[in-house]
Short mmCIF file of C-alpha atoms and ligand atoms in Angstrom, two decimals:
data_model
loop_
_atom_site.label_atom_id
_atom_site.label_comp_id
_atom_site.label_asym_id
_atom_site.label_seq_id
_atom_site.Cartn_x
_atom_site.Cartn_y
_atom_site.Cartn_z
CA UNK M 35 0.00 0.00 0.00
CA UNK M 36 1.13 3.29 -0.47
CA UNK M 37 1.88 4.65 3.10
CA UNK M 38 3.01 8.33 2.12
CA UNK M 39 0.03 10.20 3.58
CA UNK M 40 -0.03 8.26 6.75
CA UNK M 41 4.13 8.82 6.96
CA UNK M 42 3.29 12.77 6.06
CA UNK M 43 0.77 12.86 8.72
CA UNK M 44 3.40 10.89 11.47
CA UNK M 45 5.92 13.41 10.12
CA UNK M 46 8.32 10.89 9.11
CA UNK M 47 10.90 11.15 5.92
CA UNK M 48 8.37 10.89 2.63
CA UNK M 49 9.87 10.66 -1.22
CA UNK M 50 6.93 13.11 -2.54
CA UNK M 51 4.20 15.21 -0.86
CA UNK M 52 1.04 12.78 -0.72
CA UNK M 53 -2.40 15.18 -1.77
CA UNK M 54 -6.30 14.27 -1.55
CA UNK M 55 -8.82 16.97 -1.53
CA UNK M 56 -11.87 17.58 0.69
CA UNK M 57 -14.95 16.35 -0.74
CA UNK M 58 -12.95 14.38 -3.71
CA UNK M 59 -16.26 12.62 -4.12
CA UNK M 60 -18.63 14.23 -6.00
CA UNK M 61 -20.99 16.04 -8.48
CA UNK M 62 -17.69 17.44 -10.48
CA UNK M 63 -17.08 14.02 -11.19
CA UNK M 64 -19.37 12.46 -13.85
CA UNK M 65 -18.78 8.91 -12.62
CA UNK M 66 -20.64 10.21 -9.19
CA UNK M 67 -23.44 11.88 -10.74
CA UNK M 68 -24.20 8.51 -12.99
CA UNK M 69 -24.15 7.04 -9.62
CA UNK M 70 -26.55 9.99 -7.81
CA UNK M 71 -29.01 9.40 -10.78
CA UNK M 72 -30.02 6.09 -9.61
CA UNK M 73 -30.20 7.19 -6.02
CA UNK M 74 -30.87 10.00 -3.53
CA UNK M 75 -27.96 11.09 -1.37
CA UNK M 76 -28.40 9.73 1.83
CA UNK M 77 -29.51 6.23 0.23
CA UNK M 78 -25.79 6.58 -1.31
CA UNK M 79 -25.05 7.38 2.19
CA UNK M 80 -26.17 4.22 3.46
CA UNK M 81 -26.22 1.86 0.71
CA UNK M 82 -22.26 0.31 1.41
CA UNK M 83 -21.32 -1.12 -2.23
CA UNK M 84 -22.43 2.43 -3.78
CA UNK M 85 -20.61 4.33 -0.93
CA UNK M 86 -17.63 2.30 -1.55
CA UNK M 87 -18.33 2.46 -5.42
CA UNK M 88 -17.84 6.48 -5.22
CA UNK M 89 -15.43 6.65 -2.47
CA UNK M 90 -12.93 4.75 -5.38
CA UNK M 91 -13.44 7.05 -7.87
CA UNK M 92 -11.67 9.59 -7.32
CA UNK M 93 -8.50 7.47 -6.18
CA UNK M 94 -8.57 5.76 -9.50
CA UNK M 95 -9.23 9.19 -11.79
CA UNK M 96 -7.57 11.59 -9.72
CA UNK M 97 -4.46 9.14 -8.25
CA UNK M 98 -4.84 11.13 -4.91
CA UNK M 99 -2.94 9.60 -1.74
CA UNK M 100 -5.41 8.69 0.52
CA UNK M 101 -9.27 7.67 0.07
CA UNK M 102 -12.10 9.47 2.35
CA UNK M 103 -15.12 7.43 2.80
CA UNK M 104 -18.07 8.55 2.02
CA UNK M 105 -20.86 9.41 3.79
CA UNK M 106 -21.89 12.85 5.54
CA UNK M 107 -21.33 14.82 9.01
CA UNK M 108 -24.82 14.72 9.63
CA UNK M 109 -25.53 11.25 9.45
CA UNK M 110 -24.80 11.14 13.20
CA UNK M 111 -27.49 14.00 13.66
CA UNK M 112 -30.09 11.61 12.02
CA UNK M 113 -29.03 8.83 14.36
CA UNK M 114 -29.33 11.28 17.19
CA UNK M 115 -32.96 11.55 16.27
CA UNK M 116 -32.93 14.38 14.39
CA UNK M 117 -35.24 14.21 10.90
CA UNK M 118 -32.51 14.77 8.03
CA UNK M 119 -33.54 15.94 4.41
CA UNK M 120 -31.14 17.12 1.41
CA UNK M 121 -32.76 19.51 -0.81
CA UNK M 122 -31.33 20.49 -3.40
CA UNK M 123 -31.75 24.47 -2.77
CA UNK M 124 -30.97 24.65 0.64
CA UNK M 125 -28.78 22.06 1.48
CA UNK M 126 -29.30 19.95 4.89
CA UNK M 127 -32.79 20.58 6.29
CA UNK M 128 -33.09 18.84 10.27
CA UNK M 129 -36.86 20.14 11.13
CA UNK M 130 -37.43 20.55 14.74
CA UNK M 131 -34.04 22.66 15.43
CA UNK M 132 -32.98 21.90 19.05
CA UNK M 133 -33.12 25.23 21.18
CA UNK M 134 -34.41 23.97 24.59
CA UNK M 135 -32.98 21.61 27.70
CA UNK M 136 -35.79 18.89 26.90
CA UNK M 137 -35.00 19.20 23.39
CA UNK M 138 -31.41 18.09 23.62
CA UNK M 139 -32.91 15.48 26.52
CA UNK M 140 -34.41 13.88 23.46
CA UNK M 141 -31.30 13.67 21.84
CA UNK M 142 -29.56 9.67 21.50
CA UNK M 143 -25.93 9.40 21.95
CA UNK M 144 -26.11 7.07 18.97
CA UNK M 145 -24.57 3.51 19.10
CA UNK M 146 -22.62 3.20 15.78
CA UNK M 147 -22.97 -0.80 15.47
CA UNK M 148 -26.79 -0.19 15.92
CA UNK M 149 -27.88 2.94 14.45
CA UNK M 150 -24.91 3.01 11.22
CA UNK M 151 -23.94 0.20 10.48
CA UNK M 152 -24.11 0.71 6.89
CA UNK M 153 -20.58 3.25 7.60
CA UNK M 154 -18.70 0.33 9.15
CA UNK M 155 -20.05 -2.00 6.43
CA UNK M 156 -18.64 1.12 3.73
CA UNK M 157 -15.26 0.68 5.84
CA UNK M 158 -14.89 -2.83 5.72
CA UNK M 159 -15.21 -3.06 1.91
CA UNK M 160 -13.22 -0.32 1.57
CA UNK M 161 -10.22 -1.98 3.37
CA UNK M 162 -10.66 -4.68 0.97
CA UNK M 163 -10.57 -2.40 -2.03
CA UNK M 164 -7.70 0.13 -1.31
CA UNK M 165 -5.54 -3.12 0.24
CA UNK M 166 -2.56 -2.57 -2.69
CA UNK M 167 -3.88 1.11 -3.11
CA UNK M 168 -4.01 4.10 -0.58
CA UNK M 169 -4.74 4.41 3.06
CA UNK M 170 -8.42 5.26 4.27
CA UNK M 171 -9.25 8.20 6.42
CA UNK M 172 -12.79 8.08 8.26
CA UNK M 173 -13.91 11.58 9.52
CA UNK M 174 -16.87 13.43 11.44
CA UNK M 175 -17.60 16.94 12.15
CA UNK M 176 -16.69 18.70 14.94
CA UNK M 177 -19.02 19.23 17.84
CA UNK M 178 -19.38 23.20 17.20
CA UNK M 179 -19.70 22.69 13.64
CA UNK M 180 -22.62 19.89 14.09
CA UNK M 181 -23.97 21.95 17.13
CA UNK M 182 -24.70 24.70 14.16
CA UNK M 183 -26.64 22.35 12.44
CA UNK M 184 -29.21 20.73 15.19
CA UNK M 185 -29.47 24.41 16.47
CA UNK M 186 -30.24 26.29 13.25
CA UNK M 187 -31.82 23.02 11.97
CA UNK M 188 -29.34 23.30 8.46
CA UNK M 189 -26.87 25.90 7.21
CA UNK M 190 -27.35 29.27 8.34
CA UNK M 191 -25.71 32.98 7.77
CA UNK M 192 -25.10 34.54 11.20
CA UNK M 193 -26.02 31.40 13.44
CA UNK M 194 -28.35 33.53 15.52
CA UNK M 195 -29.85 30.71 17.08
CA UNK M 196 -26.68 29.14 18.05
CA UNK M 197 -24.83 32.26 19.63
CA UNK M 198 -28.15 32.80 21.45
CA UNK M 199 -27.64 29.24 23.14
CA UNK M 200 -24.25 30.09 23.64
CA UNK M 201 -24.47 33.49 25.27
CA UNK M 202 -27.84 33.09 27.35
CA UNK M 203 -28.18 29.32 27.82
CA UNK M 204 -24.39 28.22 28.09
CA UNK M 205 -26.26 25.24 30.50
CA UNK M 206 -28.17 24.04 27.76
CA UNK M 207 -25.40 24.92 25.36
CA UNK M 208 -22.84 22.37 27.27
CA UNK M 209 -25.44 19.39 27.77
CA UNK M 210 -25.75 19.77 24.09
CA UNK M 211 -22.35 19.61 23.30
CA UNK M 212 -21.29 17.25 25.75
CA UNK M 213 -23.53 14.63 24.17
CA UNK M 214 -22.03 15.52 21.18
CA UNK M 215 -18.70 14.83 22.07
CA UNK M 216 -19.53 11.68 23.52
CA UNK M 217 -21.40 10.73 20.35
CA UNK M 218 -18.31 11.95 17.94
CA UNK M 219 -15.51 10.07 20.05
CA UNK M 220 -17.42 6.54 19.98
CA UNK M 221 -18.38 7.23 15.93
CA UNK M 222 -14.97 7.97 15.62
CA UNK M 223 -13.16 5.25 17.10
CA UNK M 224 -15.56 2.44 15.96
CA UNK M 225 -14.78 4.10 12.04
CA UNK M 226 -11.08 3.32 12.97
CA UNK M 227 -11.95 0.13 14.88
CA UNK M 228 -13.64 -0.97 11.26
CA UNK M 229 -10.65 -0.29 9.24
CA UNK M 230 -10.44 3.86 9.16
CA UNK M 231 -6.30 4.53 8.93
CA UNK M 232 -6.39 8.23 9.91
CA UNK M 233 -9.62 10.52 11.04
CA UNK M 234 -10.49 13.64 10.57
CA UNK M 235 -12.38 16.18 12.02
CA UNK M 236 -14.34 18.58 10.07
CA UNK M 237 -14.97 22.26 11.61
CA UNK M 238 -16.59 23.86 9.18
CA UNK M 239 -17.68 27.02 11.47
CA UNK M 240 -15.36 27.21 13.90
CA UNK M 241 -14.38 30.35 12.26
CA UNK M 242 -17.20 32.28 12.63
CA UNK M 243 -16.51 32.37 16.59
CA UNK M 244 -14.42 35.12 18.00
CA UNK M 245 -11.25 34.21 19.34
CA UNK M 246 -12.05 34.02 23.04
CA UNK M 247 -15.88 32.30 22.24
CA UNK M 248 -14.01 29.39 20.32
CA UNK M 249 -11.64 29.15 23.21
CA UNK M 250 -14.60 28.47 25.67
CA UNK M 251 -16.97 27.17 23.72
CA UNK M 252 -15.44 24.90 21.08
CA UNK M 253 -11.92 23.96 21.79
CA UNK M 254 -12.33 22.10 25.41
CA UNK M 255 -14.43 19.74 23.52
CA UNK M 256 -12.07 19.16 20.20
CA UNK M 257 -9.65 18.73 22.96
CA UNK M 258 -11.35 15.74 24.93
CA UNK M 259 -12.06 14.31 21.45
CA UNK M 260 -8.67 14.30 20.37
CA UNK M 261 -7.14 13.21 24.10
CA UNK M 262 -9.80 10.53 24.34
CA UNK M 263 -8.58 8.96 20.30
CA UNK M 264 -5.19 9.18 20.97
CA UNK M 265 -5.59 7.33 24.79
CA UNK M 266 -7.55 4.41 22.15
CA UNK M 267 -5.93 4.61 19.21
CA UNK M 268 -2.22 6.19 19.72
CA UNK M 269 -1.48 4.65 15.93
CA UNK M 270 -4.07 6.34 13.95
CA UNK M 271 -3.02 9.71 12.62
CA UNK M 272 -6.49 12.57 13.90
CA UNK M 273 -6.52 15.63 11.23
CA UNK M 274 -8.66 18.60 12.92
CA UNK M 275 -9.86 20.82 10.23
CA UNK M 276 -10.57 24.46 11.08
CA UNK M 277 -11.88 26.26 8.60
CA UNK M 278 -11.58 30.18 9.06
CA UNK M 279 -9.00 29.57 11.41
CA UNK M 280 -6.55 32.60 10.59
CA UNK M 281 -7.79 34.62 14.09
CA UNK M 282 -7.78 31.35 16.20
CA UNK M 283 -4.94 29.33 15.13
CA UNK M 284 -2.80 29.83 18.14
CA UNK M 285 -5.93 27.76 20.14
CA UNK M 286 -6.15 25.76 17.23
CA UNK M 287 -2.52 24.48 17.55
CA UNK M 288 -3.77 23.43 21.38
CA UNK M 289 -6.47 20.89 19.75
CA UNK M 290 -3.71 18.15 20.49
CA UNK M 291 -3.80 17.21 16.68
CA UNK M 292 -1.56 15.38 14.65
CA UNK M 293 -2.37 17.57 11.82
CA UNK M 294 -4.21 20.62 11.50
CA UNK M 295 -5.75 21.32 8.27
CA UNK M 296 -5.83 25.29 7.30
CA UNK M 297 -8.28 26.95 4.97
CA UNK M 298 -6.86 29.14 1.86
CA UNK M 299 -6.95 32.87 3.75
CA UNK M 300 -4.25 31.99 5.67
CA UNK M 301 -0.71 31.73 4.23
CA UNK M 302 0.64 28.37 4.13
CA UNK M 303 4.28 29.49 5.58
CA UNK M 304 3.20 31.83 8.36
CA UNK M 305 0.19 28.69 9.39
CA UNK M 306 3.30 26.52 9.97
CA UNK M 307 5.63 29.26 11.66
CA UNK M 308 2.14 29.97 13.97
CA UNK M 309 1.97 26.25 14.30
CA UNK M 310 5.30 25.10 15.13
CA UNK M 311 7.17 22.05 14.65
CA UNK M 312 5.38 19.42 16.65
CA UNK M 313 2.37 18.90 13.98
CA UNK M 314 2.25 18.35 10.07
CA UNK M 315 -0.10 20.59 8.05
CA UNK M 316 -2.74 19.89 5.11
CA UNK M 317 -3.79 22.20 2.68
CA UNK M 318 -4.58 24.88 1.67
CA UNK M 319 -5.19 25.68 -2.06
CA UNK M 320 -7.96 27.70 -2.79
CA UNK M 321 -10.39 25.42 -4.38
CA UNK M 322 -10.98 28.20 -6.92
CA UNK M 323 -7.24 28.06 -8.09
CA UNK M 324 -8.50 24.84 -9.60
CA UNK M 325 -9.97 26.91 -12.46
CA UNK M 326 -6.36 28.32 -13.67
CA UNK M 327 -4.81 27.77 -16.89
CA UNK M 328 -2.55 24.89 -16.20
CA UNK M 329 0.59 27.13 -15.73
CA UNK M 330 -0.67 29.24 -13.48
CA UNK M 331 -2.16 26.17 -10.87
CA UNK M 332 1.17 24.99 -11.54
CA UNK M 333 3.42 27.93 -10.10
CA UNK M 334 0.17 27.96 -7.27
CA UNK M 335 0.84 24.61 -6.44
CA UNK M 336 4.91 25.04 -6.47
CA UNK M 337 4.82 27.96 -4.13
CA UNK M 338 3.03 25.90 -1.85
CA UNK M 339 5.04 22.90 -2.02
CA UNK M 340 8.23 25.14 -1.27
CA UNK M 341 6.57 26.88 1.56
CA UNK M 342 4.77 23.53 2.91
CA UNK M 343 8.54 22.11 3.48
CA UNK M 344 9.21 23.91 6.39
CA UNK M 345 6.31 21.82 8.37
CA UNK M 346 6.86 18.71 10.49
CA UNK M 347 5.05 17.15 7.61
CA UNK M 348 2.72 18.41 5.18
CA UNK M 349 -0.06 17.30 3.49
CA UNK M 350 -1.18 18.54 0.03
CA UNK M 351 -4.85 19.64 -0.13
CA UNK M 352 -7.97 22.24 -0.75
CA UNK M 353 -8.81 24.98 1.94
CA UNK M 354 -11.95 23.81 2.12
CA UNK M 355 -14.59 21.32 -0.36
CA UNK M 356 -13.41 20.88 -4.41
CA UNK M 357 -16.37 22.71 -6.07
CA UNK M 358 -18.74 21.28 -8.32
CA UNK M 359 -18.10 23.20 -11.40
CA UNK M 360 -14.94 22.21 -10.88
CA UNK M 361 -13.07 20.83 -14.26
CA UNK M 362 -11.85 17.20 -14.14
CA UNK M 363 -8.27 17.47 -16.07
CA UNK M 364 -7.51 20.81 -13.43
CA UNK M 365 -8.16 18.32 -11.09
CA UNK M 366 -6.01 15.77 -12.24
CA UNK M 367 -3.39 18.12 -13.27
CA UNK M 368 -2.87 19.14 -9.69
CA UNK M 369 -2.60 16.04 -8.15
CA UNK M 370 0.16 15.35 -11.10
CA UNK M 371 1.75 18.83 -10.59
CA UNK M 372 1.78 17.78 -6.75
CA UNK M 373 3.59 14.48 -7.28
CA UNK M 374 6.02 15.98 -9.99
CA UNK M 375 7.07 19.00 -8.03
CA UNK M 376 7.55 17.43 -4.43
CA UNK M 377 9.69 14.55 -5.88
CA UNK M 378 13.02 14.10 -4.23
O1 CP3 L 1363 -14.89 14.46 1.07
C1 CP3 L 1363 -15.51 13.52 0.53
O2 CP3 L 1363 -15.41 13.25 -0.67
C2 CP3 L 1363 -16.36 12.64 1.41
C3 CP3 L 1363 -17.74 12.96 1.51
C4 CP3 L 1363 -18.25 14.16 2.26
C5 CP3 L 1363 -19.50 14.76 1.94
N1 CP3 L 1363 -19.78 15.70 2.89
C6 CP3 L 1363 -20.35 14.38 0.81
C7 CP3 L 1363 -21.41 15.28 0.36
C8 CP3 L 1363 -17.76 14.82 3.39
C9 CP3 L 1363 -16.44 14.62 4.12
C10 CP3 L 1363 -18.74 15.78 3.77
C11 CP3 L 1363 -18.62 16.64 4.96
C12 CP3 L 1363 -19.59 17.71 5.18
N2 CP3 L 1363 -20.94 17.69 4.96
C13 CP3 L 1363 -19.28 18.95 5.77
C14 CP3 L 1363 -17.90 19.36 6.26
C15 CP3 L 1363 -17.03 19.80 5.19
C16 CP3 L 1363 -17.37 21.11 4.57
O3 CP3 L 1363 -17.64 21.13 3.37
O4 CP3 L 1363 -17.35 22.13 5.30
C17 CP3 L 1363 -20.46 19.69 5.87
C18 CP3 L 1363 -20.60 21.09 6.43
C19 CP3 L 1363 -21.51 18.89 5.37
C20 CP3 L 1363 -22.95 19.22 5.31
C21 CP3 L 1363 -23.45 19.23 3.92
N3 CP3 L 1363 -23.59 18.11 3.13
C22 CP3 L 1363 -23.92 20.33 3.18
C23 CP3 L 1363 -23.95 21.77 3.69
C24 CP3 L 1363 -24.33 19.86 1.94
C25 CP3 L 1363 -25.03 20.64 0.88
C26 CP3 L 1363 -24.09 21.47 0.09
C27 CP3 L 1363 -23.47 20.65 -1.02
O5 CP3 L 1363 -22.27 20.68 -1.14
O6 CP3 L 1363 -24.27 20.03 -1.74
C28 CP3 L 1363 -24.06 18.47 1.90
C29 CP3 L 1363 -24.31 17.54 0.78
C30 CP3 L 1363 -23.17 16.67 0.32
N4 CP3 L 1363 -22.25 16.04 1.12
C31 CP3 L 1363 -22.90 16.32 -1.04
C32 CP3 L 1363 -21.80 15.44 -1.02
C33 CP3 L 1363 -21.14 14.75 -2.18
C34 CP3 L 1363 -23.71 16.73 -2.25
C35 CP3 L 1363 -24.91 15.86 -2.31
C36 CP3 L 1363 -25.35 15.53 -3.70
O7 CP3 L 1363 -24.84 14.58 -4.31
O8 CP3 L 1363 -26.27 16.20 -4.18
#
């Protein structure tokens, strides 16, 4: 198997810099949207040979290092009890957003065996698959970021709702995300206990928080997450993702992290200097830049190389999700520009 990713993410001596890109799986690719026309999303979600099916694709199109399975951050919501609809306007729709101390009462701290199977099922073929291919990272979101979701009941602009909770309920606001960490460490470490190589964590919003607010209100919980994996699992490389993360990176760094992903509005070279030398970094191309003539992604993608070498270890990847107008060849083309430039 090819091991660079997992060796980039340990830090340890690689021969090239390995790259994948957030949310590799998807509409840009044709092969996923043949797929998507036979089903809805979340039966893809939970259907294991189709999840599988598109997980694959884009190792075998794009040749990216590492394979992320798919599924979604809010399946966990649904098996918290929380009604979960894609449309495809808005996005994630949960109806009945939690706001209230009987509300989140209601809320299951799900049992993965029982209530998702289907993702360990996804896992175990998975293994099977990549064996002689690429290692397979498992992933959830972070408790803020899914605390967004339940509370605003989908995506939302100024998270209103959430900040009220927050400010004038922090009781209610705790319980809430104490059950979520509980529910995110035992969905995470059954993923890895299925076959899941490396994890990562997905904090989509943590940068909408002032600096102090995600100190309080977010990081003490990445932090038990991250303690509590390592304690279990002291082999399996955790990736905390936090997008926005330019104003809060010095807490960031505290997450206890192997690596911390960084969105594209921070500079890759003072990220690492910010960071320091005890964990390897992933990212942070502007998914945009993907639209470039090839030259141009090309020097994009050098600069970034040279400035990535300074890290413990870094790993190549997007600031944030590969878009869906995105073309196919740019795609390709990085990954190849990537591999090509980083070779020793
Ligand atoms: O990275 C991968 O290839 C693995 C699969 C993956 C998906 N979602 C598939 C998906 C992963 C890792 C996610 C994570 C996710 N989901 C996040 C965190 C990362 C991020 O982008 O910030 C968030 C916030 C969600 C919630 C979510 N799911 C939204 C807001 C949407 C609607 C917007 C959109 O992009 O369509 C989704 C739907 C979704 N998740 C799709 C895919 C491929 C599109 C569904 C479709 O096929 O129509």
């Amino acid at each position: 198997m090819n091991d660079t990713f997992l060796k980039a993410c340990r830090g340890e001596e690689v021969d090239y810099t390995p790259v994948w890109f957030m949310r590799q799986a998807g509409r840009y690719l044709p092969e996923y949207q043949a797929v998507r026309e036979q089903v809805d999303f979340l039966t893809l979600c939970k259907t294991p040979e189709l999840a599988a099916k598109v997980t694959l694709q884009p190792v075998d199109i794009l040749g990216v290092d590492a394979a992320i399975l798919f599924s979604d951050i809010l399946i966990p919501v649904e098996a918290m009890g929380m009604h979960l609809e894609f449309s495809e306007k808005k996005g994630p729709v949960l109806s009945e957003p939690v706001r209230t101390k009987s509300a989140v009462d209601r809320l299951i701290a799900p049992d993965t065996e029982d209530s998702m199977p289907f993702v360990l099922d996804t896992i175990k073929i998975l293994r099977k698959e990549l064996e002689k291919k690429v290692p397979l990272i498992g992933f959830s979101g972070a408790p803020f970021t899914l605390a967004t979701y339940i509370i605003e009941g989908g995506s939302s602009k100024n998270f209103l709702n959430t900040k009220k909770m927050m400010f004038q309920g922090r009781a209610v606001f705790d319980y809430l995300m104490k059950k979520l960490t509980r529910t995110v460490i035992s969905y995470l470490s059954s993923q890895i206990i299925a076959g899941a190589q490396a994890v990562q964590i997905f904090d989509s919003w943590a940068g909408i928080l002032a600096p102090d607010d995600y100190k309080e209100f977010e990081l003490p919980y990445v932090k038990k997450i991250v303690t509590s994996l390592k304690k279990q699992h002291p082999e399996t490389p955790v990736i905390y993702f936090a997008n926005n993360c330019a104003g809060i990176i010095k807490e960031v760094k505290k997450s206890g992290a192997d690596v911390i992903g960084i969105d594209w509005r921070i500079d890759i070279a003072d990220a690492i200097k910010r960071l320091g030398k005890k964990v390897a970094v992933q990212g942070n191309l502007d998914p945009c830049a993907l639209f470039l003539p090839q030259e141009e992604l090309e020097k994009k993608v050098q600069d970034m190389l040279l400035k990535g070498k300074s890290a413990k270890g870094h790993i190549f990847n997007l600031g944030h999700g590969i878009l869906p107008e995105t073309p196919v060849k740019n795609a390709i083309a990085a990954v190849e520009a990537v591999h090509k430039y980083s070779k020793k």
